[in-house]
Amino acid sequence: MNDEIWEFRTLYKRIQYRLFAFWDKRDKADILVISTHGIEKKTQKTPKKEIEKAGNLRKEYFNDFKK
């Protein structure tokens, strides 16, 4: 994906699923993995709009802590 967004892959009942996630490392003692959303993958290439969606949700997540 990129340095900020990760893609976790799984196969269930012959269907490939992708979960998009990022790390919250603000607290070194408690590192969190935040999953933004998932898709059923039908092609080899990950749709760019799904990566962008995960990136936007990551930004929104961290912006909520600044308020």
XYZ file of N, CA, C and O in Angstrom:
268
model
N 0.843 -1.171 0.000
C 0.000 0.000 0.000
C 0.896 1.244 0.000
O 1.359 1.649 -1.018
N 1.111 1.782 1.196
C 2.050 2.886 1.359
C 2.565 2.845 2.795
O 2.290 1.888 3.519
N 3.288 3.867 3.235
C 3.848 3.849 4.584
C 2.788 3.996 5.666
O 3.039 3.662 6.811
N 1.616 4.493 5.318
C 0.591 4.759 6.320
C -0.549 3.743 6.308
O -1.118 3.450 7.341
N -0.894 3.230 5.166
C -2.031 2.321 5.029
C -1.536 0.913 4.717
O -0.690 0.725 3.847
N -2.091 -0.052 5.424
C -1.745 -1.455 5.233
C -2.957 -2.214 4.723
O -4.098 -1.868 5.036
N -2.698 -3.253 3.984
C -3.764 -4.097 3.463
C -3.566 -5.504 4.029
O -2.531 -6.125 3.822
N -4.556 -5.967 4.774
C -4.536 -7.327 5.292
C -5.403 -8.177 4.384
O -6.536 -7.810 4.070
N -4.877 -9.323 3.986
C -5.578 -10.169 3.024
C -6.032 -11.456 3.701
O -5.312 -12.031 4.506
N -7.217 -11.923 3.316
C -7.703 -13.194 3.811
C -8.570 -13.869 2.752
O -9.125 -13.197 1.880
N -8.657 -15.156 2.841
C -9.476 -15.945 1.928
C -10.494 -16.697 2.780
O -10.124 -17.395 3.726
N -11.759 -16.523 2.452
C -12.827 -17.187 3.193
C -13.852 -17.710 2.205
O -14.404 -16.943 1.416
N -14.072 -19.014 2.230
C -15.003 -19.680 1.314
C -14.746 -19.300 -0.134
O -15.648 -18.923 -0.883
N -13.465 -19.333 -0.505
C -13.000 -19.041 -1.874
C -13.212 -17.591 -2.321
O -13.155 -17.294 -3.512
N -13.480 -16.721 -1.397
C -13.625 -15.295 -1.713
C -12.482 -14.546 -1.028
O -12.238 -14.735 0.163
N -11.794 -13.719 -1.793
C -10.692 -12.929 -1.248
C -11.230 -11.620 -0.680
O -11.990 -10.913 -1.340
N -10.835 -11.330 0.543
C -11.226 -10.086 1.196
C -9.977 -9.289 1.515
O -8.914 -9.853 1.766
N -10.124 -7.963 1.511
C -9.043 -7.058 1.874
C -9.554 -6.123 2.966
O -10.623 -5.520 2.829
N -8.786 -6.039 4.045
C -9.080 -5.098 5.120
C -8.002 -4.026 5.107
O -6.813 -4.339 5.086
N -8.410 -2.780 5.115
C -7.475 -1.662 5.116
C -7.326 -1.160 6.545
O -8.307 -1.064 7.285
N -6.085 -0.857 6.920
C -5.829 -0.488 8.309
C -4.603 0.413 8.405
O -3.860 0.577 7.440
N -4.424 0.979 9.597
C -3.230 1.776 9.898
C -2.875 1.574 11.366
O -3.669 1.067 12.157
N -1.663 1.973 11.719
C -1.168 1.842 13.087
C -1.332 3.174 13.825
O -1.070 4.227 13.279
N -1.739 3.091 15.079
C -1.757 4.250 15.974
C -0.661 4.002 17.001
O -0.829 3.227 17.937
N 0.487 4.654 16.798
C 1.658 4.436 17.651
C 1.907 5.600 18.607
O 3.017 5.778 19.090
N 0.873 6.386 18.893
C 1.067 7.539 19.772
C 1.501 7.126 21.169
O 2.272 7.810 21.813
N 0.993 6.011 21.661
C 1.361 5.504 22.984
C 2.215 4.259 22.772
O 1.719 3.229 22.331
N 3.507 4.362 23.073
C 4.429 3.248 22.804
C 4.024 1.978 23.554
O 4.305 0.879 23.116
N 3.358 2.108 24.708
C 2.953 0.937 25.485
C 1.745 0.239 24.867
O 1.599 -0.975 24.990
N 0.877 0.984 24.223
C -0.343 0.431 23.633
C -0.445 0.837 22.169
O -1.029 1.864 21.837
N 0.117 0.046 21.284
C 0.031 0.315 19.852
C -1.248 -0.331 19.331
O -1.523 -1.498 19.602
N -2.037 0.438 18.614
C -3.309 -0.039 18.096
C -3.260 -0.240 16.592
O -2.573 0.497 15.888
N -4.008 -1.207 16.109
C -4.238 -1.374 14.681
C -5.691 -0.966 14.450
O -6.607 -1.545 15.021
N -5.889 0.055 13.624
C -7.226 0.568 13.340
C -7.617 0.128 11.937
O -6.959 0.492 10.960
N -8.680 -0.647 11.834
C -9.176 -1.076 10.533
C -10.211 -0.067 10.054
O -11.152 0.256 10.778
N -10.033 0.430 8.842
C -10.947 1.446 8.327
C -12.140 0.837 7.612
O -13.270 1.230 7.842
N -11.887 -0.141 6.746
C -12.963 -0.784 6.001
C -12.415 -1.979 5.239
O -11.209 -2.214 5.239
N -13.288 -2.737 4.647
C -12.875 -3.902 3.886
C -13.644 -4.002 2.584
O -14.698 -3.393 2.425
N -13.083 -4.768 1.651
C -13.738 -4.981 0.363
C -13.572 -6.438 -0.054
O -12.683 -7.139 0.428
N -14.444 -6.878 -0.915
C -14.275 -8.160 -1.574
C -13.451 -7.881 -2.818
O -13.840 -7.075 -3.660
N -12.308 -8.517 -2.919
C -11.398 -8.212 -4.015
C -11.680 -9.116 -5.200
O -11.691 -10.325 -5.075
N -11.903 -8.503 -6.341
C -12.237 -9.253 -7.542
C -11.162 -9.179 -8.611
O -11.211 -9.902 -9.586
N -10.192 -8.286 -8.431
C -9.103 -8.141 -9.402
C -7.770 -8.180 -8.661
O -7.730 -8.066 -7.436
N -6.690 -8.314 -9.406
C -5.357 -8.339 -8.802
C -4.974 -6.999 -8.195
O -4.354 -6.934 -7.160
N -5.349 -5.928 -8.869
C -4.941 -4.592 -8.443
C -5.942 -4.007 -7.439
O -7.144 -4.097 -7.635
N -5.408 -3.413 -6.380
C -6.253 -2.769 -5.384
C -6.746 -1.435 -5.932
O -5.935 -0.626 -6.382
N -8.057 -1.198 -5.904
C -8.573 0.077 -6.406
C -7.989 1.270 -5.646
O -7.974 1.288 -4.417
N -7.506 2.239 -6.400
C -6.880 3.425 -5.808
C -7.854 4.179 -4.894
O -7.461 4.696 -3.865
N -9.130 4.197 -5.265
C -10.115 4.928 -4.447
C -10.261 4.308 -3.059
O -10.539 5.004 -2.098
N -10.015 2.987 -2.934
C -10.097 2.333 -1.628
C -8.914 2.716 -0.752
O -9.063 2.920 0.452
N -7.744 2.846 -1.353
C -6.558 3.290 -0.614
C -6.745 4.738 -0.166
O -6.442 5.099 0.970
N -7.285 5.571 -1.048
C -7.548 6.974 -0.711
C -8.587 7.075 0.396
O -8.457 7.899 1.299
N -9.613 6.238 0.345
C -10.646 6.235 1.387
C -10.026 5.910 2.743
O -10.311 6.576 3.746
N -9.170 4.898 2.787
C -8.498 4.531 4.032
C -7.608 5.676 4.525
O -7.569 5.966 5.724
N -6.904 6.336 3.608
C -6.057 7.472 3.976
C -6.864 8.625 4.545
O -6.471 9.251 5.531
N -8.014 8.902 3.948
C -8.882 9.966 4.451
C -9.436 9.631 5.829
O -9.524 10.501 6.704
N -9.805 8.381 6.052
C -10.297 7.964 7.364
C -9.199 8.034 8.414
O -9.447 8.393 9.571
N -7.950 7.739 8.004
C -6.819 7.862 8.926
C -6.623 9.317 9.351
O -6.447 9.611 10.535
N -6.661 10.222 8.380
C -6.518 11.649 8.689
C -7.617 12.113 9.633
O -7.363 12.840 10.594
N -8.841 11.701 9.364
C -9.977 12.070 10.210
C -9.791 11.531 11.633
O -10.075 12.223 12.605
N -9.307 10.318 11.754
C -9.062 9.703 13.062
C -8.086 10.542 13.874
O -8.336 10.872 15.032
N -6.936 10.895 13.296
C -5.935 11.657 14.030
C -6.352 13.111 14.233
O -5.976 13.713 15.247
N -7.121 13.687 13.340
C -7.615 15.054 13.523
C -8.562 15.143 14.709
O -8.623 16.172 15.376
N -9.302 14.083 14.992
C -10.215 14.082 16.148
C -9.458 14.235 17.463
O -9.986 14.759 18.429
N -8.209 13.782 17.530
C -7.424 13.904 18.745
C -6.858 15.307 18.933
O -6.490 15.681 20.029
N -6.777 16.079 17.881
C -6.236 17.438 17.952
C -7.264 18.430 18.490
O -6.922 19.498 18.917
N -8.544 18.053 18.429
C -9.617 18.980 18.824
C -9.709 19.111 20.326
O -9.396 18.332 21.098
